[in-house]
Amino acid sequence: MAGGAMVNPAGGKDYPGRLTPFVFFTCVVAATGGLIFGYDIGISGGVTSMDPFLKKFFPEVYRKKQMAQGTSQYCKFDNQLLQTFTSSLYLAALVSSLFAATITRAFGRKWSMFGGGLTFLIGAALNGAAQNVVMLIVGRILLGIGIGFANQSVPLYLSEMAPARLRGMLNIGFQLMITIGILVAELINYGTAKIKGGYGWRVSLALAAVPASVVTLGSLFLPDTPNSLVERGHSEAARRMLRRIRGTEDIGEEYADLVAASEEARAVTHPWRSVLRRRHRAQLTMAIAIPFFQQLTGINVINFYAPVLFETLGFRSDASLMSAIVTGLVLVFATFVSVFTVDRLGRRKLFLQGGAQMILCQVVVGTLLAAKFGTSGVAEISKGYAAAVAVFICAFVAGFAWSWGPLGWLVPSEIFPLEIRPLGQSINTSVQMLFTFVIAQAFLTMLCHLKFGLFYFFAGWVVIMTVFVALFLPETKNVPIEEMVLVWQSHWFWGKFIADEEAHRVQMVAANNGAKAADA
């Protein structure tokens, strides 16, 4: 199952090889799978703040918005049907990601990406041509199916192609593409909102076909990962691919590890039963807890409803869209911080620092809203006051973008053994989509009822999740993914769930593979 050296807290063995142009190119192409997710996140909030869109599909919300002068700013967008428009996509993504695990394991990672891109493309066309709410929501469901497949397969692909010492940097390319998709969508919303004739929302929704085409066509040119090729019985193709992506002939040790992992994978006929075993308790817990906590940071309050939120805070419609663009820029640039630090500082330090920053910002934003709007939600807000709120929201976004944003995808994709890795990533994606759906469906109603207390609510969850990371998440930087079990075995809490024989067996396999590689 593993390689030829012990894993220590500072990291594991580094296989021979380097970051080749081929690996960099394939990882960039694969990471574009994040564009469709990011574009949809960014586009939803923009179109739901456009008056022509609201008049056509949600006239009740439009009337309430027009009459909001002198009424509660917290409640003017509260509408279950409007929230269903946003959240239906994530319910579809939840279901589809579970089916994606089977396809990813049987046919490879690239074909899951292709299927996701193609389905998203069809959904984009349907949304752009929508004539009624039913057509609109069916299109959203197809978008969700596409996102479910892409989000399940892309992080796996990146983790398996990358050298262990650069796995964090390359995997975070997925989150970087998500943030670029969000930013592009917000720029498009700003432009299409000015189109005379009231059809700007159609342009915004239909342009989702562009990132979908990039993903669909790009996936056709991607090679499959050596891990997936070995798992599906293509041993020689896997050996050739491993030589190519590592840029060296000295791949004997890593290849032997992949073969050992594949032999265990083939013995697993019921992945669901295997993932529930005691020895996988740590990985399963993280695959559920990390995406659960990620959604309870409150980031999707900003991502989904940034224009709506800023308009609620007193910005004019154009200004609210521009403020959303600013948060999009912060997301992109802050994600680069994570790209360049995650393999040096490690996962834990970024999790903990980002958590502390988000707690502070949410408490400050909640307090600023409480001081100005109180519980009535009725107040005039000055430009300076609104700018202060926006600054702290941007600081919150930055903290998320270099911690829980990218690491929420990276860590679950690198901790599972090969035999249940696609299923583990499906669980991660499904939990993430479930709570994205819950937040999307409930946010505007929660804002109406909890008012400024909503930010304290999310701050409380960030406190809990930061303590959770401090106690229960070991450092996984630089550890080959096939040796990850040794990290859990040495942890103060999770070690009790892994029998000593399991760790000993991994070490013996590692030693044997190392000897074979040395003899080769």
Coordinates of N, CA and C in Angstrom, one line a residue, residues 131-345:
Q131 N -38.1 30.3 -19.9 CA -39.3 31.1 -20.1 C -40.2 31.1 -18.8
N132 N -39.9 30.2 -17.9 CA -40.7 30.1 -16.7 C -39.8 29.6 -15.6
V133 N -40.3 29.6 -14.3 CA -39.5 29.1 -13.2 C -39.2 27.7 -13.3
V134 N -40.1 26.8 -13.8 CA -39.8 25.4 -13.9 C -38.6 25.2 -14.8
M135 N -38.6 25.8 -16.0 CA -37.5 25.7 -16.9 C -36.2 26.1 -16.3
L136 N -36.3 27.2 -15.5 CA -35.1 27.8 -14.8 C -34.6 26.8 -13.8
I137 N -35.4 26.1 -13.1 CA -35.0 25.2 -12.0 C -34.5 23.9 -12.6
V138 N -35.1 23.4 -13.7 CA -34.6 22.2 -14.4 C -33.2 22.4 -14.9
G139 N -33.0 23.6 -15.4 CA -31.6 24.0 -15.9 C -30.7 24.0 -14.7
R140 N -31.1 24.5 -13.6 CA -30.2 24.5 -12.4 C -29.9 23.1 -11.9
I141 N -30.9 22.2 -12.0 CA -30.6 20.8 -11.6 C -29.6 20.2 -12.5
L142 N -29.6 20.4 -13.8 CA -28.6 19.9 -14.8 C -27.2 20.5 -14.5
L143 N -27.2 21.8 -14.1 CA -25.9 22.4 -13.7 C -25.4 21.7 -12.5
G144 N -26.3 21.3 -11.6 CA -25.9 20.7 -10.3 C -25.3 19.3 -10.6
I145 N -25.9 18.6 -11.5 CA -25.4 17.2 -11.8 C -23.9 17.4 -12.4
G146 N -23.7 18.4 -13.2 CA -22.4 18.6 -13.8 C -21.4 19.0 -12.7
I147 N -21.8 19.8 -11.8 CA -20.9 20.2 -10.7 C -20.6 19.0 -9.8
G148 N -21.6 18.2 -9.5 CA -21.3 17.0 -8.7 C -20.3 16.1 -9.3
F149 N -20.3 15.9 -10.6 CA -19.3 15.0 -11.2 C -17.9 15.7 -11.2
A150 N -17.9 17.0 -11.6 CA -16.6 17.7 -11.6 C -15.9 17.8 -10.3
N151 N -16.7 18.2 -9.3 CA -16.2 18.3 -7.9 C -15.7 17.0 -7.3
Q152 N -16.3 15.9 -7.7 CA -15.8 14.6 -7.2 C -14.5 14.2 -7.9
S153 N -14.4 14.4 -9.1 CA -13.3 13.9 -9.9 C -12.0 14.8 -9.9
V154 N -12.2 16.1 -10.0 CA -11.1 17.0 -10.2 C -10.1 17.0 -9.1
P155 N -10.5 17.1 -7.8 CA -9.5 17.1 -6.7 C -8.8 15.8 -6.6
L156 N -9.5 14.7 -6.9 CA -8.8 13.4 -7.0 C -7.7 13.3 -8.0
Y157 N -8.1 13.8 -9.2 CA -7.1 13.8 -10.3 C -5.9 14.6 -10.0
L158 N -6.1 15.8 -9.4 CA -4.9 16.7 -9.1 C -4.0 16.0 -8.0
S159 N -4.6 15.4 -7.0 CA -3.9 14.8 -5.9 C -3.1 13.6 -6.4
E160 N -3.6 12.9 -7.4 CA -2.9 11.7 -7.9 C -1.8 12.0 -8.9
M161 N -2.0 13.1 -9.6 CA -1.0 13.5 -10.6 C 0.2 14.2 -10.0
A162 N 0.0 14.9 -8.9 CA 1.0 15.8 -8.3 C 2.1 15.0 -7.6
P163 N 3.4 15.5 -7.6 CA 4.4 14.9 -6.7 C 4.0 15.3 -5.3
A164 N 4.3 14.4 -4.3 CA 3.9 14.6 -2.9 C 4.2 16.0 -2.4
R165 N 5.5 16.4 -2.7 CA 5.9 17.7 -2.1 C 5.2 18.9 -2.7
L166 N 4.5 18.7 -3.8 CA 3.8 19.9 -4.5 C 2.3 19.6 -4.6
R167 N 1.8 18.6 -3.9 CA 0.4 18.2 -4.0 C -0.5 19.3 -3.6
G168 N -0.1 20.0 -2.5 CA -1.0 21.1 -2.0 C -1.1 22.2 -3.0
M169 N 0.0 22.7 -3.6 CA 0.0 23.7 -4.6 C -0.8 23.4 -5.8
L170 N -0.6 22.2 -6.3 CA -1.4 21.8 -7.6 C -2.8 21.6 -7.3
N171 N -3.1 21.0 -6.1 CA -4.5 20.7 -5.8 C -5.3 22.0 -5.6
I172 N -4.7 23.0 -5.0 CA -5.3 24.3 -4.8 C -5.6 25.0 -6.1
G173 N -5.0 24.5 -7.2 CA -5.4 25.1 -8.5 C -6.9 25.0 -8.7
F174 N -7.6 23.9 -8.2 CA -9.0 23.8 -8.3 C -9.7 24.9 -7.6
Q175 N -9.3 25.2 -6.4 CA -10.0 26.3 -5.6 C -9.7 27.7 -6.3
L176 N -8.5 27.8 -6.9 CA -8.1 29.0 -7.6 C -9.0 29.2 -8.8
M177 N -9.3 28.1 -9.5 CA -10.3 28.2 -10.7 C -11.7 28.6 -10.2
I178 N -12.1 28.0 -9.0 CA -13.4 28.4 -8.5 C -13.4 29.9 -8.2
T179 N -12.4 30.5 -7.6 CA -12.4 31.9 -7.3 C -12.4 32.7 -8.6
I180 N -11.6 32.3 -9.6 CA -11.6 33.0 -10.9 C -13.0 32.9 -11.5
G181 N -13.6 31.8 -11.5 CA -15.0 31.7 -12.0 C -15.9 32.6 -11.3
I182 N -15.8 32.8 -10.0 CA -16.6 33.7 -9.2 C -16.4 35.1 -9.7
L183 N -15.1 35.5 -9.8 CA -14.8 36.9 -10.2 C -15.3 37.2 -11.6
V184 N -15.0 36.3 -12.5 CA -15.5 36.5 -13.9 C -17.0 36.6 -13.9
A185 N -17.7 35.8 -13.2 CA -19.2 35.9 -13.1 C -19.6 37.3 -12.6
E186 N -19.0 37.8 -11.6 CA -19.4 39.0 -11.0 C -19.1 40.2 -12.0
L187 N -18.0 40.1 -12.7 CA -17.7 41.1 -13.7 C -18.7 41.1 -14.8
I188 N -19.1 39.9 -15.2 CA -20.2 39.7 -16.3 C -21.5 40.3 -15.7
N189 N -21.8 40.0 -14.5 CA -23.1 40.5 -13.9 C -23.1 42.1 -13.9
Y190 N -21.9 42.6 -13.6 CA -21.8 44.1 -13.6 C -22.1 44.7 -15.0
G191 N -21.6 44.0 -16.0 CA -21.8 44.5 -17.4 C -23.2 44.2 -17.9
T192 N -23.7 43.0 -17.7 CA -25.0 42.7 -18.2 C -26.1 43.4 -17.5
A193 N -25.9 43.8 -16.3 CA -27.0 44.6 -15.6 C -27.3 45.9 -16.2
K194 N -26.3 46.4 -17.0 CA -26.5 47.7 -17.7 C -27.1 47.5 -19.1
I195 N -27.3 46.3 -19.6 CA -27.9 46.1 -20.9 C -29.3 46.6 -20.9
K196 N -29.6 47.5 -21.9 CA -31.0 48.0 -22.0 C -31.8 46.9 -22.7
G197 N -33.1 46.8 -22.3 CA -33.9 45.8 -22.9 C -34.3 44.7 -21.9
G198 N -33.5 44.6 -20.7 CA -33.9 43.7 -19.7 C -33.5 42.3 -19.9
Y199 N -32.6 42.0 -20.8 CA -32.3 40.6 -21.0 C -30.9 40.3 -20.6
G200 N -30.3 41.2 -19.8 CA -28.9 41.0 -19.3 C -28.7 39.7 -18.5
W201 N -29.8 39.3 -17.7 CA -29.7 38.1 -16.9 C -29.6 36.9 -17.8
R202 N -30.2 36.9 -19.0 CA -30.1 35.8 -19.9 C -28.6 35.6 -20.4
V203 N -28.0 36.7 -20.7 CA -26.5 36.7 -21.1 C -25.7 36.1 -20.0
S204 N -25.9 36.5 -18.7 CA -25.2 36.0 -17.6 C -25.3 34.5 -17.4
L205 N -26.6 34.0 -17.5 CA -26.8 32.6 -17.3 C -26.3 31.8 -18.5
A206 N -26.5 32.3 -19.7 CA -26.1 31.5 -20.9 C -24.6 31.4 -21.0
L207 N -23.8 32.5 -20.5 CA -22.4 32.4 -20.6 C -21.7 31.4 -19.8
A208 N -22.5 30.7 -18.9 CA -22.0 29.5 -18.2 C -21.5 28.5 -19.2
A209 N -22.0 28.5 -20.4 CA -21.6 27.6 -21.5 C -20.1 27.7 -21.8
V210 N -19.5 28.9 -21.6 CA -18.1 29.0 -21.9 C -17.2 28.2 -21.0
P211 N -17.3 28.4 -19.6 CA -16.5 27.5 -18.8 C -16.8 26.0 -19.0
A212 N -18.1 25.7 -19.2 CA -18.5 24.3 -19.4 C -17.8 23.7 -20.7
S213 N -17.7 24.5 -21.7 CA -17.0 24.1 -22.9 C -15.5 23.8 -22.7
V214 N -14.9 24.7 -21.9 CA -13.5 24.6 -21.5 C -13.3 23.3 -20.8
V215 N -14.1 23.0 -19.9 CA -14.0 21.7 -19.1 C -14.2 20.5 -20.0
T216 N -15.3 20.6 -20.8 CA -15.7 19.4 -21.6 C -14.6 19.1 -22.6
L217 N -14.1 20.1 -23.3 CA -13.1 19.8 -24.4 C -11.8 19.5 -23.7
G218 N -11.4 20.2 -22.7 CA -10.2 20.0 -22.0 C -10.0 18.6 -21.5
S219 N -11.1 18.1 -20.9 CA -11.0 16.7 -20.4 C -10.7 15.6 -21.4
L220 N -11.1 15.9 -22.7 CA -10.8 14.9 -23.7 C -9.3 14.8 -24.0
F221 N -8.6 15.8 -23.7 CA -7.1 15.8 -24.0 C -6.3 15.4 -22.7
L222 N -7.0 15.1 -21.6 CA -6.2 14.7 -20.4 C -5.9 13.3 -20.4
P223 N -4.7 12.9 -19.9 CA -4.4 11.5 -19.7 C -5.0 11.1 -18.4
D224 N -5.2 9.8 -18.2 CA -5.7 9.3 -16.9 C -4.5 9.2 -15.9
T225 N -4.8 9.2 -14.6 CA -3.7 9.1 -13.6 C -3.2 7.7 -13.5
P226 N -1.9 7.6 -13.2 CA -1.3 6.2 -13.0 C -2.1 5.4 -12.0
N227 N -2.6 6.1 -10.9 CA -3.3 5.3 -9.9 C -4.6 4.7 -10.5
S228 N -5.3 5.5 -11.3 CA -6.5 5.0 -11.9 C -6.2 3.9 -12.9
L229 N -5.2 4.1 -13.7 CA -4.8 3.1 -14.7 C -4.4 1.7 -14.1
V230 N -3.7 1.8 -13.0 CA -3.3 0.6 -12.3 C -4.6 -0.1 -11.7
E231 N -5.4 0.7 -11.1 CA -6.6 0.2 -10.5 C -7.5 -0.5 -11.5
R232 N -7.5 0.0 -12.7 CA -8.4 -0.6 -13.8 C -7.6 -1.7 -14.6
G233 N -6.4 -2.1 -14.1 CA -5.7 -3.2 -14.8 C -4.8 -2.8 -15.9
H234 N -4.5 -1.6 -16.2 CA -3.7 -1.2 -17.3 C -2.3 -0.9 -16.8
S235 N -1.6 -1.9 -16.4 CA -0.3 -1.8 -15.7 C 0.8 -1.1 -16.5
E236 N 0.9 -1.5 -17.7 CA 2.0 -1.0 -18.6 C 1.7 0.5 -18.9
A237 N 0.5 0.8 -19.2 CA 0.1 2.2 -19.5 C 0.4 3.0 -18.2
A238 N 0.1 2.5 -17.1 CA 0.4 3.2 -15.8 C 1.8 3.5 -15.6
R239 N 2.7 2.5 -16.0 CA 4.1 2.6 -15.8 C 4.6 3.7 -16.8
R240 N 4.1 3.7 -18.0 CA 4.5 4.7 -19.0 C 4.1 6.1 -18.5
M241 N 2.9 6.2 -18.0 CA 2.4 7.5 -17.6 C 3.2 8.0 -16.4
L242 N 3.5 7.1 -15.5 CA 4.3 7.5 -14.3 C 5.7 8.1 -14.7
R243 N 6.3 7.4 -15.7 CA 7.6 7.9 -16.2 C 7.4 9.3 -16.8
R244 N 6.3 9.5 -17.5 CA 6.1 10.8 -18.2 C 5.8 11.9 -17.2
I245 N 5.0 11.7 -16.2 CA 4.6 12.7 -15.3 C 5.7 13.0 -14.3
R246 N 6.6 12.1 -14.0 CA 7.7 12.3 -13.1 C 9.0 12.8 -13.8
G247 N 9.1 12.6 -15.1 CA 10.2 13.0 -15.8 C 11.5 12.3 -15.5
T248 N 11.3 11.0 -15.1 CA 12.5 10.2 -14.8 C 12.2 8.7 -15.1
E249 N 13.2 7.9 -15.3 CA 13.1 6.5 -15.4 C 13.0 5.8 -14.0
D250 N 13.4 6.5 -13.0 CA 13.5 5.9 -11.7 C 12.2 6.0 -11.0
I251 N 11.3 5.1 -11.5 CA 9.9 5.2 -10.9 C 9.6 3.8 -10.2
G252 N 10.5 3.0 -10.1 CA 10.3 1.6 -9.6 C 9.6 1.6 -8.2
E253 N 10.1 2.4 -7.3 CA 9.5 2.4 -5.9 C 8.1 2.9 -5.9
E254 N 7.9 4.1 -6.6 CA 6.5 4.6 -6.6 C 5.6 3.7 -7.3
Y255 N 6.0 3.1 -8.4 CA 5.1 2.2 -9.2 C 4.8 1.0 -8.3
A256 N 5.8 0.4 -7.6 CA 5.5 -0.7 -6.7 C 4.5 -0.4 -5.6
D257 N 4.5 0.9 -5.1 CA 3.5 1.3 -4.1 C 2.1 1.4 -4.7
L258 N 2.1 1.9 -6.0 CA 0.8 1.9 -6.6 C 0.2 0.6 -6.9
V259 N 1.0 -0.4 -7.3 CA 0.6 -1.7 -7.5 C 0.1 -2.4 -6.2
A260 N 0.8 -2.2 -5.1 CA 0.4 -2.7 -3.8 C -1.0 -2.1 -3.4
A261 N -1.1 -0.8 -3.6 CA -2.4 -0.2 -3.3 C -3.5 -0.7 -4.2
S262 N -3.2 -0.9 -5.5 CA -4.2 -1.4 -6.4 C -4.7 -2.8 -6.0
E263 N -3.7 -3.7 -5.6 CA -4.1 -5.0 -5.2 C -5.1 -5.0 -4.0
E264 N -4.9 -4.1 -3.1 CA -5.9 -3.9 -2.0 C -7.2 -3.4 -2.6
A265 N -7.1 -2.5 -3.5 CA -8.3 -1.9 -4.1 C -9.2 -2.9 -4.8
R266 N -8.6 -3.8 -5.5 CA -9.3 -4.9 -6.2 C -10.0 -5.8 -5.3
A267 N -9.4 -6.0 -4.1 CA -10.0 -6.9 -3.1 C -11.3 -6.3 -2.4
V268 N -11.5 -5.0 -2.6 CA -12.6 -4.3 -2.0 C -13.8 -4.4 -3.0
T269 N -14.8 -5.2 -2.8 CA -15.9 -5.3 -3.6 C -17.1 -4.4 -3.1
H270 N -17.0 -4.0 -1.9 CA -18.1 -3.2 -1.3 C -17.5 -2.0 -0.6
P271 N -17.2 -0.9 -1.4 CA -16.5 0.2 -0.9 C -17.2 0.9 0.3
W272 N -18.6 0.9 0.3 CA -19.3 1.5 1.4 C -19.0 0.7 2.7
R273 N -19.0 -0.6 2.6 CA -18.7 -1.4 3.8 C -17.3 -1.1 4.3
S274 N -16.4 -1.0 3.3 CA -15.0 -0.7 3.7 C -14.8 0.6 4.4
V275 N -15.4 1.6 3.8 CA -15.2 3.0 4.4 C -15.7 3.1 5.8
L276 N -16.6 2.2 6.2 CA -17.2 2.3 7.5 C -16.4 1.5 8.6
R277 N -15.3 0.8 8.1 CA -14.5 0.0 9.0 C -13.8 0.9 10.0
R278 N -13.4 0.4 11.1 CA -12.8 1.1 12.2 C -11.5 1.8 11.8
R279 N -10.7 1.1 11.0 CA -9.4 1.7 10.6 C -9.5 2.9 9.6
H280 N -10.7 3.1 9.1 CA -11.0 4.3 8.2 C -11.8 5.3 9.0
R281 N -11.9 5.2 10.3 CA -12.7 6.1 11.0 C -12.2 7.6 10.9
A282 N -10.9 7.8 11.0 CA -10.4 9.1 10.9 C -10.7 9.8 9.6
Q283 N -10.4 9.1 8.5 CA -10.6 9.6 7.2 C -12.1 10.0 6.9
L284 N -13.0 9.0 7.4 CA -14.4 9.2 7.2 C -14.9 10.5 8.0
T285 N -14.4 10.6 9.2 CA -14.8 11.7 10.0 C -14.4 13.0 9.4
M286 N -13.1 13.1 8.8 CA -12.7 14.3 8.1 C -13.5 14.6 6.9
A287 N -13.8 13.5 6.1 CA -14.6 13.7 4.9 C -16.0 14.3 5.1
I288 N -16.5 14.1 6.4 CA -17.8 14.6 6.7 C -17.6 16.0 7.4
A289 N -16.7 16.0 8.4 CA -16.6 17.2 9.3 C -16.0 18.4 8.5
I290 N -15.0 18.2 7.7 CA -14.4 19.4 7.0 C -15.4 20.1 6.0
P291 N -16.1 19.4 5.1 CA -17.0 20.1 4.3 C -18.2 20.7 5.1
F292 N -18.6 20.0 6.1 CA -19.7 20.5 7.0 C -19.3 21.8 7.6
F293 N -18.1 21.8 8.2 CA -17.6 23.1 8.8 C -17.4 24.2 7.8
Q294 N -16.9 23.8 6.6 CA -16.5 24.7 5.6 C -17.8 25.6 5.2
Q295 N -18.9 24.9 5.1 CA -20.1 25.6 4.7 C -20.6 26.5 5.9
L296 N -20.3 26.1 7.1 CA -20.8 26.9 8.2 C -19.8 28.0 8.6
T297 N -18.8 28.3 7.8 CA -18.0 29.5 7.9 C -18.9 30.7 7.6
G298 N -19.9 30.5 6.8 CA -20.7 31.6 6.3 C -20.2 32.2 5.0
I299 N -19.2 31.5 4.3 CA -18.7 32.1 3.1 C -19.7 32.1 2.0
N300 N -20.6 31.2 2.0 CA -21.6 31.2 0.9 C -22.6 32.2 1.0
V301 N -22.7 32.8 2.2 CA -23.6 34.0 2.4 C -23.0 35.1 1.5
I302 N -21.7 35.2 1.5 CA -21.0 36.2 0.7 C -21.0 35.8 -0.8
N303 N -20.7 34.6 -1.1 CA -20.5 34.1 -2.5 C -21.9 34.1 -3.2
F304 N -22.9 33.5 -2.6 CA -24.2 33.5 -3.3 C -24.9 34.8 -3.4
Y305 N -24.9 35.5 -2.3 CA -25.7 36.7 -2.2 C -25.0 38.0 -2.0
A306 N -23.7 38.0 -2.5 CA -22.9 39.2 -2.3 C -23.6 40.5 -2.7
P307 N -24.1 40.6 -4.0 CA -24.8 41.8 -4.4 C -26.1 42.1 -3.5
V308 N -26.8 41.0 -3.3 CA -28.0 41.1 -2.4 C -27.7 41.6 -1.0
L309 N -26.6 41.1 -0.5 CA -26.2 41.4 0.9 C -25.7 42.9 0.9
F310 N -24.9 43.3 -0.1 CA -24.4 44.7 -0.1 C -25.5 45.7 -0.3
E311 N -26.5 45.2 -1.1 CA -27.7 46.1 -1.3 C -28.5 46.2 0.0
T312 N -28.6 45.1 0.7 CA -29.3 45.1 2.0 C -28.6 46.1 3.0
L313 N -27.2 46.1 2.8 CA -26.4 46.9 3.8 C -26.5 48.4 3.4
G314 N -27.2 48.8 2.3 CA -27.3 50.2 2.0 C -26.7 50.6 0.7
F315 N -26.0 49.7 0.0 CA -25.4 50.1 -1.3 C -26.5 50.2 -2.3
R316 N -26.3 51.1 -3.3 CA -27.2 51.1 -4.5 C -26.9 49.8 -5.3
S317 N -27.8 49.6 -6.3 CA -27.7 48.3 -7.0 C -26.4 48.2 -7.7
D318 N -26.0 49.2 -8.5 CA -24.7 49.2 -9.1 C -23.5 49.0 -8.2
A319 N -23.6 49.8 -7.0 CA -22.5 49.7 -6.1 C -22.5 48.4 -5.4
S320 N -23.6 47.7 -5.3 CA -23.6 46.4 -4.6 C -22.9 45.4 -5.6
L321 N -23.1 45.5 -6.9 CA -22.5 44.6 -7.8 C -21.0 44.9 -7.8
M322 N -20.6 46.2 -7.7 CA -19.2 46.5 -7.7 C -18.5 46.0 -6.5
S323 N -19.2 46.1 -5.3 CA -18.7 45.5 -4.1 C -18.5 44.0 -4.2
A324 N -19.4 43.3 -4.9 CA -19.2 41.9 -5.0 C -18.0 41.6 -5.9
I325 N -17.7 42.5 -6.9 CA -16.5 42.3 -7.7 C -15.2 42.4 -6.8
V326 N -15.3 43.4 -5.9 CA -14.1 43.6 -5.0 C -13.9 42.3 -4.1
T327 N -14.9 41.7 -3.6 CA -14.8 40.5 -2.8 C -14.3 39.3 -3.7
G328 N -14.7 39.3 -5.0 CA -14.2 38.3 -5.9 C -12.7 38.5 -6.2
L329 N -12.2 39.7 -6.3 CA -10.8 40.0 -6.5 C -10.0 39.5 -5.2
V330 N -10.6 39.8 -4.0 CA -9.9 39.3 -2.8 C -9.8 37.8 -2.8
L331 N -10.9 37.1 -3.2 CA -10.9 35.7 -3.2 C -9.7 35.1 -4.1
V332 N -9.6 35.7 -5.3 CA -8.5 35.2 -6.2 C -7.1 35.5 -5.6
F333 N -6.9 36.7 -5.2 CA -5.5 37.0 -4.8 C -5.2 36.3 -3.5
A334 N -6.1 36.2 -2.6 CA -5.8 35.5 -1.3 C -5.6 34.0 -1.6
T335 N -6.3 33.4 -2.6 CA -6.0 32.0 -2.9 C -4.6 31.8 -3.3
F336 N -4.0 32.7 -4.0 CA -2.6 32.6 -4.4 C -1.7 32.5 -3.1
V337 N -2.1 33.1 -2.0 CA -1.3 33.0 -0.8 C -1.2 31.5 -0.4
S338 N -2.4 30.9 -0.5 CA -2.4 29.4 -0.1 C -1.6 28.6 -1.1
V339 N -1.7 28.9 -2.4 CA -0.9 28.2 -3.4 C 0.5 28.1 -3.0
F340 N 1.1 29.3 -2.6 CA 2.5 29.4 -2.4 C 3.0 29.0 -1.0
T341 N 2.0 28.8 -0.1 CA 2.4 28.6 1.3 C 2.0 27.2 1.8
V342 N 1.0 26.5 1.2 CA 0.4 25.3 1.8 C 1.4 24.2 1.9
D343 N 2.4 24.1 1.0 CA 3.4 23.0 1.1 C 4.6 23.4 2.0
R344 N 4.6 24.6 2.4 CA 5.7 25.0 3.3 C 5.2 25.2 4.7
L345 N 4.1 25.9 4.9 CA 3.6 26.1 6.2 C 2.8 24.9 6.7

